[in-house]
Coordinates of C-alpha atoms and ligand atoms in Angstrom, one line a residue:
X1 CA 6.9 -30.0 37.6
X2 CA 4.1 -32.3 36.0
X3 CA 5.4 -36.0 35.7
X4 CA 7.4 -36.8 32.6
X5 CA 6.2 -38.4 29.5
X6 CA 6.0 -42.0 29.3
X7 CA 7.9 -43.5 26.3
X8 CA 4.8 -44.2 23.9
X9 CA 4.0 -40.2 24.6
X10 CA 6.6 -39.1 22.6
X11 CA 6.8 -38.8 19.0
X12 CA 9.9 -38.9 16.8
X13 CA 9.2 -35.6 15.1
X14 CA 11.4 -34.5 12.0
X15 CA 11.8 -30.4 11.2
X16 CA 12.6 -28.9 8.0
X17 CA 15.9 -27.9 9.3
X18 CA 16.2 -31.7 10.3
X19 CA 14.6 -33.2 6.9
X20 CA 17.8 -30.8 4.9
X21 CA 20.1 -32.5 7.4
X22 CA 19.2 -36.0 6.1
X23 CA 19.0 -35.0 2.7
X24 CA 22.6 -34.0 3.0
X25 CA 23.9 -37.1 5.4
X26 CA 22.4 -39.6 2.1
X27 CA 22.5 -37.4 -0.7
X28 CA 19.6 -36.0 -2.7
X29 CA 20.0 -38.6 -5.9
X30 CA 20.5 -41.8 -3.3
X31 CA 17.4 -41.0 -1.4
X32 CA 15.2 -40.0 -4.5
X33 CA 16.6 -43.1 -5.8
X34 CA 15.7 -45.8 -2.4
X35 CA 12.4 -43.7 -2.1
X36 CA 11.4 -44.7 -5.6
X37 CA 12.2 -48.2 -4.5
X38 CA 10.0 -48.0 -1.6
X39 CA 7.1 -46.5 -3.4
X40 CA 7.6 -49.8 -6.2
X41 CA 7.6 -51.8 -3.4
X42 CA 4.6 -50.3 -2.4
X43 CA 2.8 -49.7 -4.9
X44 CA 3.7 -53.9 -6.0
X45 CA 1.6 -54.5 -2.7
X46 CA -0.8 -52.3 -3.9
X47 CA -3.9 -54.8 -3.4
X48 CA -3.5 -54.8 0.4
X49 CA -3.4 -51.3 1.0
X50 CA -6.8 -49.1 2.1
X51 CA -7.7 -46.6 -0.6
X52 CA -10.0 -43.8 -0.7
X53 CA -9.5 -40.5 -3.0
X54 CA -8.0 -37.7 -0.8
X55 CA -10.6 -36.0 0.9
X56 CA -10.1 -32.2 -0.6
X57 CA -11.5 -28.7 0.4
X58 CA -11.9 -26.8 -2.3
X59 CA -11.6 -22.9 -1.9
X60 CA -12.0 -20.0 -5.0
X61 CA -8.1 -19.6 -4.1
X62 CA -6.8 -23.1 -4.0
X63 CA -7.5 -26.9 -1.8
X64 CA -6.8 -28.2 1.5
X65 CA -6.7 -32.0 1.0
X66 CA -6.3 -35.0 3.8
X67 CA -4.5 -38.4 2.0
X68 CA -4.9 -41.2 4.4
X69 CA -3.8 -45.0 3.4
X70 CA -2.7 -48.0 5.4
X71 CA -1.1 -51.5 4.8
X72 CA -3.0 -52.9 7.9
X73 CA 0.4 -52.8 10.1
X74 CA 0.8 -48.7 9.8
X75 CA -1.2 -46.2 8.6
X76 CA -0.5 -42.8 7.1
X77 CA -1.9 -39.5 6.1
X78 CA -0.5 -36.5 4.9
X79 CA -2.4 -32.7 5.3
X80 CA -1.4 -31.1 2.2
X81 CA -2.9 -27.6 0.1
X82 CA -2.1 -26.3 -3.0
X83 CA -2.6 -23.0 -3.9
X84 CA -1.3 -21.2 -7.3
X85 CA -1.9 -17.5 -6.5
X86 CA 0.4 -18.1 -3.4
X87 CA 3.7 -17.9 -5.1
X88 CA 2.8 -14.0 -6.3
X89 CA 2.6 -13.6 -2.2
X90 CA 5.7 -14.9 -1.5
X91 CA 4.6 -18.3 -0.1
X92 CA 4.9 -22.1 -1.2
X93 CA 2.2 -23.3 -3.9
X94 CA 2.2 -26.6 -1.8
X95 CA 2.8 -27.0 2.3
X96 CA 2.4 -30.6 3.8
X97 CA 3.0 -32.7 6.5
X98 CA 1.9 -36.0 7.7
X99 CA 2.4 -38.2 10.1
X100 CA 2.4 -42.6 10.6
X101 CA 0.8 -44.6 13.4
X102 CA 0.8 -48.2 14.8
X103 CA -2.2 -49.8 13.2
X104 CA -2.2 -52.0 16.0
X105 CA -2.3 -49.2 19.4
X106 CA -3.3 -46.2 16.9
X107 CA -0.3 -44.6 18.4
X108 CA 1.2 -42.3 15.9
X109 CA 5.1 -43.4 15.4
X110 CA 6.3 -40.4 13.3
X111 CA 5.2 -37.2 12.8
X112 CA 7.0 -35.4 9.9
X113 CA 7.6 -32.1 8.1
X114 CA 6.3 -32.9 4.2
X115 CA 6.9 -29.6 2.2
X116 CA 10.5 -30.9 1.3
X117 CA 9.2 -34.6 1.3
X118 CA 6.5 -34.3 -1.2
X119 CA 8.6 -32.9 -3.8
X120 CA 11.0 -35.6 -3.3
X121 CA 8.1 -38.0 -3.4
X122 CA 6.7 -36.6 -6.3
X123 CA 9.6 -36.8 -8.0
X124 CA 11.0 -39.9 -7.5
X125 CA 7.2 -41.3 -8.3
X126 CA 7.0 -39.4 -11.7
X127 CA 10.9 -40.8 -12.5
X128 CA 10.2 -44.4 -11.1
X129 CA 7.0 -44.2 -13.7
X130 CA 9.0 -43.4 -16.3
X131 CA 11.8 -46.1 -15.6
X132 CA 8.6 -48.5 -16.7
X133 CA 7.8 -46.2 -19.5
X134 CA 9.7 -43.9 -21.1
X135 CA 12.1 -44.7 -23.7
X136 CA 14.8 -46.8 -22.6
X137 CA 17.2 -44.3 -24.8
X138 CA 15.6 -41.3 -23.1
X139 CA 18.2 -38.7 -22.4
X140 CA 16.7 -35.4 -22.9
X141 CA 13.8 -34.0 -20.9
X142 CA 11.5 -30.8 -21.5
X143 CA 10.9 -29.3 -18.3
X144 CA 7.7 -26.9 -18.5
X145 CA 7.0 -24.7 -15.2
X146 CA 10.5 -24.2 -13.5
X147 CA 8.8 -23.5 -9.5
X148 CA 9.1 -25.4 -6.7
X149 CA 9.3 -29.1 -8.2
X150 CA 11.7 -28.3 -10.8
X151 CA 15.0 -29.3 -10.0
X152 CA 13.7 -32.0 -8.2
X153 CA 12.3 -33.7 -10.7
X154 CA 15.5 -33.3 -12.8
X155 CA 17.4 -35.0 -10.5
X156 CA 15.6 -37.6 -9.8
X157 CA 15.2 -38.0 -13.6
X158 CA 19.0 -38.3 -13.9
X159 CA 19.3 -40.8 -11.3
X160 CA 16.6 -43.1 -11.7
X161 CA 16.7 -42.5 -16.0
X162 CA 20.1 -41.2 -17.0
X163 CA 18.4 -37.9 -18.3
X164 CA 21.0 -35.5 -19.0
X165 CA 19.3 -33.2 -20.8
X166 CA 17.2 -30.4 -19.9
X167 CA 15.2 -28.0 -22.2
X168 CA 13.1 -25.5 -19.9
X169 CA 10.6 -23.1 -20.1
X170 CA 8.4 -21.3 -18.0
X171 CA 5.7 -18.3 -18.1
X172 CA 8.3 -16.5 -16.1
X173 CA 11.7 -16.1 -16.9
X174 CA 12.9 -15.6 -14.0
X175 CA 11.6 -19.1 -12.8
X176 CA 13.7 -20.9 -15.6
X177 CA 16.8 -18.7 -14.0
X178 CA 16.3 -19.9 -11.1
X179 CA 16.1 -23.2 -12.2
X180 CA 19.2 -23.0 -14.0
X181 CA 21.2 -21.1 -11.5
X182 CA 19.9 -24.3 -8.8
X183 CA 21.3 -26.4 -11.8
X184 CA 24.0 -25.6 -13.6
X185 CA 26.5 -27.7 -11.0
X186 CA 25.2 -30.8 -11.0
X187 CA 26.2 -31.9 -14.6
X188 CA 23.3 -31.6 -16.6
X189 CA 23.5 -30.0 -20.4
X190 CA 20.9 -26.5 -19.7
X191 CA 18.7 -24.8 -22.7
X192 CA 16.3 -21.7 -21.6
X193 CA 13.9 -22.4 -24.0
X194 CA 11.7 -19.2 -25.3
X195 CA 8.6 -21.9 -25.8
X196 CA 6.7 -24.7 -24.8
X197 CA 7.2 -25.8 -28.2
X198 CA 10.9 -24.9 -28.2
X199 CA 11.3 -27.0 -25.2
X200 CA 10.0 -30.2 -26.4
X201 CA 12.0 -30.3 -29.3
X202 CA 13.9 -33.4 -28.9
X203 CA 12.7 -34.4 -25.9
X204 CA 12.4 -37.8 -24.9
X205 CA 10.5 -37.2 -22.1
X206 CA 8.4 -34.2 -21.6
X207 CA 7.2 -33.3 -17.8
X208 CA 4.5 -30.7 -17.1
X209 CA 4.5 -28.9 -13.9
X210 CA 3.0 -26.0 -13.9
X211 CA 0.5 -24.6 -11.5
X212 CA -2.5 -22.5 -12.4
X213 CA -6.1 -23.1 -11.2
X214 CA -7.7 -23.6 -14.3
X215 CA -7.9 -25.5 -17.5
X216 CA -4.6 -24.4 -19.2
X217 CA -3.0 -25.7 -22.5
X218 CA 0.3 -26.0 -21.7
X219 CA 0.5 -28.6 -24.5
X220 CA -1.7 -29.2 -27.3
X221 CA -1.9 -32.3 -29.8
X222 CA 0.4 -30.8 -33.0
X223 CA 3.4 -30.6 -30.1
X224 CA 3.4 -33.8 -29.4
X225 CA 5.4 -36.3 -31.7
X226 CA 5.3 -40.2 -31.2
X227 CA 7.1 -42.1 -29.3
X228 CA 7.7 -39.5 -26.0
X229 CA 6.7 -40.3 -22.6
X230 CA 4.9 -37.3 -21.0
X231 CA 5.1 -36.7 -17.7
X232 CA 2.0 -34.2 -16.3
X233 CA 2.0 -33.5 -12.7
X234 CA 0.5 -30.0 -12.1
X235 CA -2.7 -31.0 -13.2
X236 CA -4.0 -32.4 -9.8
X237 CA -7.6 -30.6 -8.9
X238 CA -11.1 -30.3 -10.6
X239 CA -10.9 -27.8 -13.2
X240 CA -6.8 -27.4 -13.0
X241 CA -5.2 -29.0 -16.1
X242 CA -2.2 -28.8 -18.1
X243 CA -2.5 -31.1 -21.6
X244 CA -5.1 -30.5 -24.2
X245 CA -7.5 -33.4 -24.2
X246 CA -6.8 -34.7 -28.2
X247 CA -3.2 -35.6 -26.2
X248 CA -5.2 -38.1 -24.1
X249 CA -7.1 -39.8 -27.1
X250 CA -3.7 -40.8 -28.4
X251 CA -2.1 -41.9 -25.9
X252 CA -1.8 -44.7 -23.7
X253 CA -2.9 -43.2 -19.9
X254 CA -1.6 -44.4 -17.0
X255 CA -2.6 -43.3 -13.9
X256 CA -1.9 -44.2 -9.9
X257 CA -5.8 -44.6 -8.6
X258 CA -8.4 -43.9 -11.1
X259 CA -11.5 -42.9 -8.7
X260 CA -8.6 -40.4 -7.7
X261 CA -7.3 -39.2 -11.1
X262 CA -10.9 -39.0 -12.8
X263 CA -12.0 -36.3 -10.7
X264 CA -8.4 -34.3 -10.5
X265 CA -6.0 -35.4 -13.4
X266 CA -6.1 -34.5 -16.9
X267 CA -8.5 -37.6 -17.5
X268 CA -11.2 -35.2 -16.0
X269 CA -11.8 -34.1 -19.5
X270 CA -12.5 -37.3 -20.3
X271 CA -15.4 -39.6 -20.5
X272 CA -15.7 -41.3 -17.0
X273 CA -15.2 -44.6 -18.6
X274 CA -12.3 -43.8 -20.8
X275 CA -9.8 -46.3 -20.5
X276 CA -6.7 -46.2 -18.6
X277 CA -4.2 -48.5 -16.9
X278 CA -3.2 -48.4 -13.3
X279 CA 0.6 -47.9 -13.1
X280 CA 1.1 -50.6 -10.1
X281 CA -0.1 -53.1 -12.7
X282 CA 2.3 -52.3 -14.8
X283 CA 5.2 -52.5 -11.9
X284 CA 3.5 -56.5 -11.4
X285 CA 3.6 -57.2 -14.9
X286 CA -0.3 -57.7 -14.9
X287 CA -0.7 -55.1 -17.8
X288 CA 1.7 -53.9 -20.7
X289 CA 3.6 -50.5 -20.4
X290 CA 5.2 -49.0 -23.4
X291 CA 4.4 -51.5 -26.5
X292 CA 6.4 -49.9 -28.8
X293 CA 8.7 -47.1 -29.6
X294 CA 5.9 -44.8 -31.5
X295 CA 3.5 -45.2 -28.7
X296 CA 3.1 -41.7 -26.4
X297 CA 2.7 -42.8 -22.9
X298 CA 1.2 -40.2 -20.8
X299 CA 1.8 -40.5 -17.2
X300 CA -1.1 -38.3 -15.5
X301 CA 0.3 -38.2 -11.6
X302 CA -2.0 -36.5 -9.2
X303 CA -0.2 -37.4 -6.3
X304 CA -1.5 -40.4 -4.5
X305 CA -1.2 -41.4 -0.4
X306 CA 0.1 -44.8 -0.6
X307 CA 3.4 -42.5 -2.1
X308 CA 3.4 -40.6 1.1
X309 CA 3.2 -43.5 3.2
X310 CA 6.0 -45.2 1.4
X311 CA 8.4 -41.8 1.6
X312 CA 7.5 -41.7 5.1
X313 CA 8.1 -45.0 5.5
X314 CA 11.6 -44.4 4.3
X315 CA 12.3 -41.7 6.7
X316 CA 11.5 -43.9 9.6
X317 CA 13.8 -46.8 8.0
X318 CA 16.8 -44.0 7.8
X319 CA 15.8 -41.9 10.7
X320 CA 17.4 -44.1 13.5
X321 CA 20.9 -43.7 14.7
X322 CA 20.5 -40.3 12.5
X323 CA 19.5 -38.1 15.6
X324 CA 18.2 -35.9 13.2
X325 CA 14.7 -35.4 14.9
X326 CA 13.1 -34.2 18.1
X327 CA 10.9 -36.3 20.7
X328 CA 7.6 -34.5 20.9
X329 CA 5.3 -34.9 23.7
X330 CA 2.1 -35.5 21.8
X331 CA 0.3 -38.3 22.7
X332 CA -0.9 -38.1 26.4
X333 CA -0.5 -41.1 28.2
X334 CA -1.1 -41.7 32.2
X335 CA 0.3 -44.4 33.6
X336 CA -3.4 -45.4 34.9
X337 CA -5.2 -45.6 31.2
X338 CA -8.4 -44.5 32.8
X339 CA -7.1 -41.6 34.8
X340 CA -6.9 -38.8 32.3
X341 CA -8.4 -36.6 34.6
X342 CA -6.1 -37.4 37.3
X343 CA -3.2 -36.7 35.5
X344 CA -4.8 -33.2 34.4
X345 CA -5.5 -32.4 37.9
X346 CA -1.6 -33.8 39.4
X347 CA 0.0 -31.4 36.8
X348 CA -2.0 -28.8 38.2
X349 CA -0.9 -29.4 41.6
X350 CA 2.6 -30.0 40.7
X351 CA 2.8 -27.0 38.7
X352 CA 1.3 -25.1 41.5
Ligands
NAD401 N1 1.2 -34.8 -9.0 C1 1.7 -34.6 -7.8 O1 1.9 -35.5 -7.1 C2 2.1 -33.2 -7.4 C3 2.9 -33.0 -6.3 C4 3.3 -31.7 -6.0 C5 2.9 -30.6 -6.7 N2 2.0 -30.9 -7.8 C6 1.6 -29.8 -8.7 O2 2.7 -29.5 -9.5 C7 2.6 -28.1 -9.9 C8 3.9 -27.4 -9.7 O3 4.1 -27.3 -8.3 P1 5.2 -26.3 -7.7 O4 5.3 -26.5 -6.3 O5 6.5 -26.4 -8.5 O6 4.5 -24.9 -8.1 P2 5.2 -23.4 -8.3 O7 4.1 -22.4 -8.1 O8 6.4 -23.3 -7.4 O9 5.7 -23.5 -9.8 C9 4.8 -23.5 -10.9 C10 5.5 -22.8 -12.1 O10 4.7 -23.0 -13.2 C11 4.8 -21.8 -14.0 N3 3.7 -21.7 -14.9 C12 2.4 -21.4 -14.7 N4 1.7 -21.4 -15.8 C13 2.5 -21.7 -16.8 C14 2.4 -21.9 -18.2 N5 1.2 -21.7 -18.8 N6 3.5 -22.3 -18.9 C15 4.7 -22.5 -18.3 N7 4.9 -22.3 -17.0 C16 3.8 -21.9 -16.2 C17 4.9 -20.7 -12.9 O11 5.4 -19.5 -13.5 C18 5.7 -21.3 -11.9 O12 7.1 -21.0 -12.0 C19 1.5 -27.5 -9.1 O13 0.3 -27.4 -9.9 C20 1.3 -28.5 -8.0 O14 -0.1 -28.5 -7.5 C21 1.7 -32.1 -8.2

């Protein structure tokens, strides 16, 4: 038998299986909810953090990206893709995981399943956005592409905004049944829309999450009335957008990292110095959010690391005492720092 692993050799690892357990110990709505929190907090520290634009491979079919951060104390990244034409193949659009390590020893800490995670991330970003600057009466949402993200983003809507309301549409029928069957017992009032236009009618707060790799026009300028709060999250890559870009001349952008979100958001049809404002100086009070109630804010989320860090920094927080993971032997670690090879060669032996 080779020796055992020392302690710093193993790695809390969380499964899918195990990431559904906790999700149903703390409740999908309370950990959307003290995520959101942790991204705030995160994104209020925002100056100390590393920040580079993820580091993408781009493919005919879709993008393989790496999204590294740290705070100096940890660092994070998540592996992530996204890739529209997968869903006609019977696979997920987006797959992730990601891990966090001691700054200090590089030793990673926490290596985590992030499929489930970044939709809970993305979510409770897009509603903890919102909570600076949608409507404070906002009770009824347009939901436009009813995949993977869908309910999600519902939820943590009603928890973090008191949305109540859902009007949805999709390309695909079937996707807004789905999304209504996932629904229709947690509370919410449901309207299959026929339309985009159908389903913004009334809406508060209108989120876009549609995937397609390509410019689409999910909404254009005449949709949009004043006052709403927009929402657009599928719009994440070069050339892979979702508003028409009159939308983003009259409203007020605000974005997570701009070097990021020129390149992949909606902004990408913009000049390069069109004006925006970064959301986390709107969580410090450093710049205004919504000014008044016929302003459109436009939230353009691409998705950025310091979010992953912070959900995985949550996990960590809620992961002791839960069980809910496996120790995996990652990290090899000889007792005699310099003896690699000796450790190589005593397995051998003892296995022999
Ligand atoms: N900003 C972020 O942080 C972030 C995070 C995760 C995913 N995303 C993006 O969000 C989008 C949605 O992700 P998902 O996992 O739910 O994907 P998905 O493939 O599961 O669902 C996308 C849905 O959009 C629908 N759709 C496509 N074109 C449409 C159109 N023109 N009008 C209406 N509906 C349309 C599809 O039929 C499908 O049901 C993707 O583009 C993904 O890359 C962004």
């Amino acid at each position: 038998m080779p020796p055992a692993p020392s302690r710093r050799a193993l790695v809390p690892f969380v499964s899918v299986a195990n990431i559904m357990s906790l999700i149903h110990r703390i409740g999908l709505e309370e950990m959307m909810s003290g995520m959101a929190d942790y991204i705030e907090d995160d994104f209020r520290r925002w100056e100390l953090f590393d920040k580079t634009p993820r580091v993408a491979s781009h493919s005919e079919v879709g993008v393989i990206e790496l999204m590294p951060t740290s705070d100096g104390a940890v660092y994070g990244f998540k592996y992530v893709n996204g890739h529209p034409k997968n869903a006609a193949e019977g696979l997920q659009t987006v797959t992730a995981f990601g891990l966090l390590a001691e700054v200090d020893t590089g030793y990673p800490v926490l290596l985590s399943e992030m499929t489930v995670l970044t939709a809970l991330r993305t979510a409770a970003t897009s509603a903890m956005v919102a909570r600076h600057l949608a409507p404070g009466s906002a009770e009824t949402m347009a939901l436009i592409g009813n995949g993977a993200q869908s309910e999600f983003q519902a939820i943590a809507f009603r928890a973090i905004c008191g949305v109540n309301r859902l009007r949805l549409y999709d390309i695909d029928p079937a996707a807004t049944r789905k999304t209504i069957a996932n629904l229709e017992t947690q509370g919410f009032e449901l309207i299959a829309c026929a339309t985009a236009q159908e389903a913004i009618e009334g809406a508060q707060i209108i989120t876009t999450c549609t995937a397609d790799k390509q410019y689409a026009t999910i909404l254009t300028d005449n949709m949009v009335g004043a006052g709403v709060h927009i929402n657009a999250i599928g719009g994440d890559c070069p050339g892979k957008t979702e508003l028409h870009k009159d939308i983003l001349s009259r409203a007020d952008v605000f974005v997570e990292y701009p070097p990021q979100t020129r390149v992949e958001g909606e902004i990408q049809q913009m000049p390069d110095d069109f004006a925006v404002t970064e959301i986390w100086q709107v969580i410090t009070g450093a710049a205004q959010g919504r000014r008044d109630d016929r302003q459109i804010t436009l939230f353009d989320g691409v998705g950025f690391a310091i979010e992953d860090f912070s959900a995985l920094r949550y996990l960590r927080d809620h992961l002791t005492d839960s069980g809910l993971y496996a120790q995996l032997d990652m990290i090899a670690d000889p007792d005699d720092p310099r003896d690699l090879f000796g450790m190589v060669q005593r397995a051998h032996g003892e296995a022999a």
